[in-house]
Amino acid sequence: MTDRGGTVKGDRVEVVVDAGDATRTYEIEATRAGRRVDITHGRGLVAVTEVTRGGTAMRTARFMANRVIAVVEHPAAQEKGAGEVVTLRRSA
């Protein structure tokens, strides 16, 4: 996923795969706060991994690259006011 300064629960990736006579859709989601979803590809495979803040892979889904039709990233909706600094001033 694209780095937005912090990762949040709800980031997810949708992978559409050709299953011969039909297509199948798989969703991989960051299930806890602080986790992210990484996508890697190479050597004929596409891997989607849920990773902790420390870099430990929790879950991995692997697909044959020649069967993957689309990989769609869905960032979680950011909370209203997240990252926003509000200064409270008192009148003298």
Short mmCIF file of N, CA, C and O in Angstrom, two decimals:
data_model
loop_
_atom_site.label_atom_id
_atom_site.label_comp_id
_atom_site.label_asym_id
_atom_site.label_seq_id
_atom_site.Cartn_x
_atom_site.Cartn_y
_atom_site.Cartn_z
N MET A 1 0.84 -1.16 0.00
CA MET A 1 0.00 0.00 0.00
C MET A 1 0.89 1.24 0.00
O MET A 1 2.03 1.19 0.39
N THR A 2 0.33 2.31 -0.37
CA THR A 2 1.04 3.56 -0.38
C THR A 2 1.25 4.04 1.05
O THR A 2 0.34 3.99 1.86
N ASP A 3 2.46 4.51 1.35
CA ASP A 3 2.75 4.97 2.70
C ASP A 3 2.08 6.31 2.94
O ASP A 3 2.33 7.27 2.24
N ARG A 4 1.20 6.38 3.95
CA ARG A 4 0.50 7.61 4.27
C ARG A 4 0.96 8.15 5.62
O ARG A 4 0.25 8.88 6.27
N GLY A 5 2.17 7.75 6.05
CA GLY A 5 2.67 8.23 7.31
C GLY A 5 2.32 7.30 8.46
O GLY A 5 2.96 7.31 9.49
N GLY A 6 1.36 6.44 8.31
CA GLY A 6 0.97 5.48 9.33
C GLY A 6 0.02 4.49 8.72
O GLY A 6 -0.67 4.79 7.76
N THR A 7 0.02 3.29 9.25
CA THR A 7 -0.87 2.29 8.71
C THR A 7 -2.03 2.08 9.67
O THR A 7 -1.88 2.23 10.87
N VAL A 8 -3.15 1.74 9.13
CA VAL A 8 -4.34 1.62 9.94
C VAL A 8 -5.09 0.34 9.62
O VAL A 8 -4.95 -0.22 8.53
N LYS A 9 -5.86 -0.11 10.59
CA LYS A 9 -6.73 -1.26 10.37
C LYS A 9 -7.69 -0.92 9.24
O LYS A 9 -8.21 0.18 9.16
N GLY A 10 -7.88 -1.85 8.32
CA GLY A 10 -8.83 -1.63 7.24
C GLY A 10 -8.19 -1.49 5.87
O GLY A 10 -8.88 -1.58 4.87
N ASP A 11 -6.87 -1.26 5.79
CA ASP A 11 -6.22 -1.27 4.48
C ASP A 11 -6.45 -2.65 3.87
O ASP A 11 -6.34 -3.66 4.55
N ARG A 12 -6.80 -2.70 2.60
CA ARG A 12 -7.03 -4.01 1.99
C ARG A 12 -6.64 -4.01 0.53
O ARG A 12 -6.55 -2.96 -0.12
N VAL A 13 -6.39 -5.21 0.02
CA VAL A 13 -6.03 -5.40 -1.38
C VAL A 13 -6.96 -6.46 -1.95
O VAL A 13 -7.23 -7.48 -1.32
N GLU A 14 -7.47 -6.19 -3.14
CA GLU A 14 -8.36 -7.11 -3.85
C GLU A 14 -7.56 -7.69 -5.02
O GLU A 14 -6.96 -6.93 -5.78
N VAL A 15 -7.55 -9.01 -5.16
CA VAL A 15 -6.84 -9.66 -6.26
C VAL A 15 -7.86 -10.44 -7.08
O VAL A 15 -8.56 -11.29 -6.54
N VAL A 16 -7.93 -10.14 -8.38
CA VAL A 16 -8.84 -10.84 -9.28
C VAL A 16 -8.01 -11.83 -10.08
O VAL A 16 -7.03 -11.46 -10.73
N VAL A 17 -8.40 -13.12 -10.02
CA VAL A 17 -7.62 -14.19 -10.63
C VAL A 17 -8.48 -14.95 -11.64
O VAL A 17 -9.66 -15.23 -11.39
N ASP A 18 -7.88 -15.29 -12.79
CA ASP A 18 -8.54 -16.12 -13.80
C ASP A 18 -8.51 -17.56 -13.32
O ASP A 18 -7.45 -18.14 -13.11
N ALA A 19 -9.70 -18.16 -13.14
CA ALA A 19 -9.81 -19.53 -12.65
C ALA A 19 -10.24 -20.48 -13.77
O ALA A 19 -10.86 -21.51 -13.52
N GLY A 20 -9.91 -20.16 -14.99
CA GLY A 20 -10.27 -21.01 -16.12
C GLY A 20 -11.58 -20.60 -16.74
O GLY A 20 -11.62 -19.86 -17.70
N ASP A 21 -12.69 -21.08 -16.20
CA ASP A 21 -14.00 -20.76 -16.76
C ASP A 21 -14.64 -19.53 -16.12
O ASP A 21 -15.67 -19.06 -16.58
N ALA A 22 -14.06 -19.02 -15.05
CA ALA A 22 -14.60 -17.85 -14.35
C ALA A 22 -13.46 -17.07 -13.70
O ALA A 22 -12.30 -17.46 -13.82
N THR A 23 -13.81 -16.00 -13.02
CA THR A 23 -12.81 -15.26 -12.25
C THR A 23 -13.14 -15.39 -10.77
O THR A 23 -14.31 -15.57 -10.40
N ARG A 24 -12.11 -15.32 -9.95
CA ARG A 24 -12.30 -15.35 -8.51
C ARG A 24 -11.65 -14.12 -7.91
O ARG A 24 -10.60 -13.67 -8.39
N THR A 25 -12.28 -13.58 -6.89
CA THR A 25 -11.76 -12.39 -6.23
C THR A 25 -11.37 -12.74 -4.80
O THR A 25 -12.15 -13.36 -4.07
N TYR A 26 -10.17 -12.35 -4.43
CA TYR A 26 -9.67 -12.59 -3.08
C TYR A 26 -9.37 -11.23 -2.44
O TYR A 26 -8.87 -10.33 -3.10
N GLU A 27 -9.69 -11.10 -1.15
CA GLU A 27 -9.40 -9.86 -0.42
C GLU A 27 -8.47 -10.18 0.74
O GLU A 27 -8.70 -11.11 1.49
N ILE A 28 -7.42 -9.39 0.85
CA ILE A 28 -6.48 -9.50 1.95
C ILE A 28 -6.54 -8.16 2.68
O ILE A 28 -6.37 -7.11 2.07
N GLU A 29 -6.79 -8.20 4.00
CA GLU A 29 -7.02 -6.97 4.76
C GLU A 29 -6.09 -6.91 5.96
O GLU A 29 -5.77 -7.92 6.58
N ALA A 30 -5.64 -5.69 6.29
CA ALA A 30 -4.90 -5.46 7.53
C ALA A 30 -5.91 -5.57 8.66
O ALA A 30 -6.79 -4.74 8.80
N THR A 31 -5.79 -6.63 9.47
CA THR A 31 -6.83 -6.94 10.44
C THR A 31 -6.69 -6.21 11.76
O THR A 31 -7.62 -6.19 12.55
N ARG A 32 -5.54 -5.60 12.02
CA ARG A 32 -5.33 -4.89 13.28
C ARG A 32 -4.67 -3.54 13.03
O ARG A 32 -4.01 -3.35 12.02
N ALA A 33 -4.84 -2.65 13.96
CA ALA A 33 -4.22 -1.33 13.85
C ALA A 33 -2.70 -1.48 13.82
O ALA A 33 -2.13 -2.31 14.53
N GLY A 34 -2.06 -0.71 12.98
CA GLY A 34 -0.60 -0.74 12.88
C GLY A 34 -0.08 -1.72 11.85
O GLY A 34 1.11 -1.76 11.59
N ARG A 35 -0.93 -2.53 11.28
CA ARG A 35 -0.48 -3.47 10.25
C ARG A 35 -0.71 -2.86 8.87
O ARG A 35 -1.52 -1.97 8.69
N ARG A 36 0.04 -3.35 7.91
CA ARG A 36 -0.09 -2.88 6.54
C ARG A 36 -0.14 -4.08 5.60
O ARG A 36 0.16 -5.19 6.00
N VAL A 37 -0.51 -3.82 4.36
CA VAL A 37 -0.57 -4.87 3.36
C VAL A 37 0.45 -4.53 2.28
O VAL A 37 0.42 -3.45 1.70
N ASP A 38 1.41 -5.44 2.05
CA ASP A 38 2.46 -5.25 1.05
C ASP A 38 2.20 -6.16 -0.14
O ASP A 38 1.76 -7.30 0.02
N ILE A 39 2.53 -5.65 -1.35
CA ILE A 39 2.39 -6.42 -2.58
C ILE A 39 3.76 -6.57 -3.20
O ILE A 39 4.48 -5.58 -3.37
N THR A 40 4.14 -7.80 -3.52
CA THR A 40 5.41 -8.04 -4.22
C THR A 40 5.13 -8.95 -5.41
O THR A 40 4.18 -9.74 -5.41
N HIS A 41 5.96 -8.81 -6.44
CA HIS A 41 5.82 -9.69 -7.59
C HIS A 41 7.21 -10.00 -8.14
O HIS A 41 8.12 -9.19 -8.08
N GLY A 42 7.33 -11.20 -8.65
CA GLY A 42 8.59 -11.64 -9.23
C GLY A 42 8.61 -13.14 -9.37
O GLY A 42 7.89 -13.86 -8.67
N ARG A 43 9.41 -13.62 -10.31
CA ARG A 43 9.56 -15.06 -10.57
C ARG A 43 8.23 -15.77 -10.79
O ARG A 43 7.99 -16.87 -10.32
N GLY A 44 7.32 -15.09 -11.46
CA GLY A 44 6.05 -15.71 -11.81
C GLY A 44 5.02 -15.72 -10.70
O GLY A 44 3.99 -16.39 -10.84
N LEU A 45 5.27 -15.02 -9.60
CA LEU A 45 4.32 -15.00 -8.48
C LEU A 45 3.98 -13.57 -8.09
O LEU A 45 4.81 -12.67 -8.19
N VAL A 46 2.74 -13.40 -7.62
CA VAL A 46 2.31 -12.16 -6.99
C VAL A 46 1.98 -12.54 -5.55
O VAL A 46 1.20 -13.45 -5.31
N ALA A 47 2.63 -11.86 -4.59
CA ALA A 47 2.40 -12.16 -3.17
C ALA A 47 1.82 -10.94 -2.49
O ALA A 47 2.31 -9.82 -2.67
N VAL A 48 0.78 -11.15 -1.69
CA VAL A 48 0.16 -10.09 -0.90
C VAL A 48 0.31 -10.52 0.56
O VAL A 48 -0.16 -11.59 0.94
N THR A 49 0.97 -9.67 1.37
CA THR A 49 1.31 -10.03 2.74
C THR A 49 0.82 -8.99 3.73
O THR A 49 1.00 -7.80 3.51
N GLU A 50 0.23 -9.46 4.82
CA GLU A 50 -0.12 -8.58 5.94
C GLU A 50 1.10 -8.54 6.85
O GLU A 50 1.58 -9.58 7.31
N VAL A 51 1.62 -7.33 7.11
CA VAL A 51 2.88 -7.16 7.83
C VAL A 51 2.66 -6.30 9.07
O VAL A 51 1.93 -5.30 9.02
N THR A 52 3.32 -6.66 10.18
CA THR A 52 3.24 -5.87 11.41
C THR A 52 4.16 -4.66 11.32
O THR A 52 4.96 -4.54 10.39
N ARG A 53 4.08 -3.78 12.32
CA ARG A 53 4.97 -2.61 12.36
C ARG A 53 6.43 -3.01 12.35
O ARG A 53 7.27 -2.34 11.77
N GLY A 54 6.75 -4.12 13.01
CA GLY A 54 8.13 -4.59 13.11
C GLY A 54 8.63 -5.32 11.87
O GLY A 54 9.79 -5.70 11.80
N GLY A 55 7.75 -5.55 10.90
CA GLY A 55 8.15 -6.20 9.66
C GLY A 55 7.90 -7.69 9.60
O GLY A 55 8.29 -8.36 8.65
N THR A 56 7.24 -8.25 10.61
CA THR A 56 6.93 -9.68 10.63
C THR A 56 5.71 -9.95 9.77
O THR A 56 4.68 -9.32 9.92
N ALA A 57 5.85 -10.91 8.85
CA ALA A 57 4.73 -11.30 7.99
C ALA A 57 3.75 -12.15 8.79
O ALA A 57 4.13 -13.14 9.40
N MET A 58 2.47 -11.74 8.79
CA MET A 58 1.44 -12.47 9.52
C MET A 58 0.70 -13.45 8.62
O MET A 58 0.47 -14.58 8.99
N ARG A 59 0.29 -12.99 7.45
CA ARG A 59 -0.43 -13.83 6.49
C ARG A 59 0.07 -13.49 5.10
O ARG A 59 0.33 -12.32 4.80
N THR A 60 0.18 -14.49 4.25
CA THR A 60 0.62 -14.26 2.87
C THR A 60 -0.28 -15.04 1.92
O THR A 60 -0.59 -16.20 2.17
N ALA A 61 -0.69 -14.38 0.85
CA ALA A 61 -1.44 -15.04 -0.23
C ALA A 61 -0.58 -14.96 -1.48
O ALA A 61 -0.08 -13.89 -1.82
N ARG A 62 -0.39 -16.08 -2.16
CA ARG A 62 0.44 -16.12 -3.36
C ARG A 62 -0.41 -16.57 -4.55
O ARG A 62 -1.21 -17.49 -4.44
N PHE A 63 -0.18 -15.90 -5.68
CA PHE A 63 -0.93 -16.20 -6.90
C PHE A 63 0.04 -16.30 -8.07
O PHE A 63 1.06 -15.60 -8.11
N MET A 64 -0.26 -17.17 -9.03
CA MET A 64 0.54 -17.25 -10.25
C MET A 64 0.32 -15.97 -11.05
O MET A 64 -0.82 -15.60 -11.33
N ALA A 65 1.40 -15.30 -11.40
CA ALA A 65 1.32 -13.99 -12.04
C ALA A 65 0.57 -14.05 -13.37
O ALA A 65 -0.16 -13.11 -13.71
N ASN A 66 0.71 -15.13 -14.12
CA ASN A 66 0.02 -15.20 -15.42
C ASN A 66 -1.48 -15.41 -15.28
O ASN A 66 -2.22 -15.29 -16.25
N ARG A 67 -1.98 -15.69 -14.06
CA ARG A 67 -3.41 -15.84 -13.82
C ARG A 67 -4.04 -14.60 -13.20
O ARG A 67 -5.26 -14.49 -13.12
N VAL A 68 -3.21 -13.67 -12.71
CA VAL A 68 -3.73 -12.47 -12.06
C VAL A 68 -4.22 -11.48 -13.11
O VAL A 68 -3.49 -11.11 -14.03
N ILE A 69 -5.47 -11.07 -12.99
CA ILE A 69 -6.07 -10.11 -13.92
C ILE A 69 -5.91 -8.69 -13.38
O ILE A 69 -5.59 -7.77 -14.11
N ALA A 70 -6.16 -8.51 -12.07
CA ALA A 70 -6.07 -7.17 -11.48
C ALA A 70 -5.70 -7.26 -10.01
O ALA A 70 -6.05 -8.22 -9.32
N VAL A 71 -4.97 -6.23 -9.55
CA VAL A 71 -4.67 -6.05 -8.14
C VAL A 71 -5.13 -4.64 -7.80
O VAL A 71 -4.64 -3.67 -8.36
N VAL A 72 -6.10 -4.54 -6.88
CA VAL A 72 -6.69 -3.25 -6.55
C VAL A 72 -6.43 -2.94 -5.08
O VAL A 72 -6.77 -3.74 -4.21
N GLU A 73 -5.81 -1.79 -4.82
CA GLU A 73 -5.53 -1.37 -3.45
C GLU A 73 -6.66 -0.47 -2.94
O GLU A 73 -7.09 0.44 -3.64
N HIS A 74 -7.12 -0.75 -1.72
CA HIS A 74 -8.16 0.05 -1.08
C HIS A 74 -7.64 0.55 0.25
O HIS A 74 -7.68 -0.17 1.24
N PRO A 75 -7.14 1.79 0.30
CA PRO A 75 -6.70 2.33 1.60
C PRO A 75 -7.90 2.53 2.52
O PRO A 75 -8.99 2.85 2.07
N ALA A 76 -7.67 2.32 3.81
CA ALA A 76 -8.74 2.54 4.79
C ALA A 76 -9.07 4.02 4.84
O ALA A 76 -8.22 4.87 4.62
N ALA A 77 -10.32 4.31 5.11
CA ALA A 77 -10.73 5.71 5.25
C ALA A 77 -10.06 6.27 6.50
O ALA A 77 -10.13 5.68 7.56
N GLN A 78 -9.39 7.40 6.33
CA GLN A 78 -8.72 8.01 7.47
C GLN A 78 -9.75 8.67 8.36
O GLN A 78 -10.75 9.22 7.89
N GLU A 79 -9.50 8.60 9.66
CA GLU A 79 -10.42 9.21 10.61
C GLU A 79 -10.40 10.72 10.44
O GLU A 79 -9.38 11.31 10.14
N LYS A 80 -11.55 11.31 10.63
CA LYS A 80 -11.66 12.75 10.50
C LYS A 80 -10.79 13.41 11.57
O LYS A 80 -10.89 13.07 12.74
N GLY A 81 -9.93 14.30 11.13
CA GLY A 81 -9.09 15.02 12.07
C GLY A 81 -7.80 14.28 12.42
O GLY A 81 -7.01 14.77 13.20
N ALA A 82 -7.57 13.10 11.87
CA ALA A 82 -6.34 12.38 12.16
C ALA A 82 -5.16 13.15 11.59
O ALA A 82 -5.18 13.57 10.45
N GLY A 83 -4.16 13.37 12.39
CA GLY A 83 -3.00 14.11 11.94
C GLY A 83 -3.19 15.61 11.98
O GLY A 83 -2.30 16.36 11.64
N GLU A 84 -4.34 16.04 12.41
CA GLU A 84 -4.64 17.46 12.48
C GLU A 84 -4.34 17.96 13.89
O GLU A 84 -4.72 17.35 14.88
N VAL A 85 -3.62 19.06 13.99
CA VAL A 85 -3.27 19.62 15.29
C VAL A 85 -4.19 20.79 15.59
O VAL A 85 -4.36 21.70 14.78
N VAL A 86 -4.81 20.74 16.77
CA VAL A 86 -5.71 21.80 17.19
C VAL A 86 -5.12 22.46 18.43
O VAL A 86 -4.80 21.78 19.41
N THR A 87 -4.95 23.76 18.40
CA THR A 87 -4.41 24.50 19.52
C THR A 87 -5.55 25.13 20.30
O THR A 87 -6.37 25.82 19.73
N LEU A 88 -5.60 24.86 21.58
CA LEU A 88 -6.62 25.45 22.44
C LEU A 88 -6.00 26.66 23.13
O LEU A 88 -4.96 26.56 23.75
N ARG A 89 -6.65 27.80 23.02
CA ARG A 89 -6.13 29.02 23.62
C ARG A 89 -7.09 29.51 24.70
O ARG A 89 -8.30 29.48 24.51
N ARG A 90 -6.51 29.96 25.76
CA ARG A 90 -7.31 30.53 26.84
C ARG A 90 -7.20 32.05 26.79
O ARG A 90 -6.14 32.59 26.54
N SER A 91 -8.31 32.69 27.01
CA SER A 91 -8.26 34.15 27.06
C SER A 91 -7.79 34.58 28.44
O SER A 91 -8.12 33.97 29.45
N ALA A 92 -6.99 35.64 28.47
CA ALA A 92 -6.39 36.10 29.73
C ALA A 92 -7.35 36.88 30.58
O ALA A 92 -8.35 37.33 30.36
#
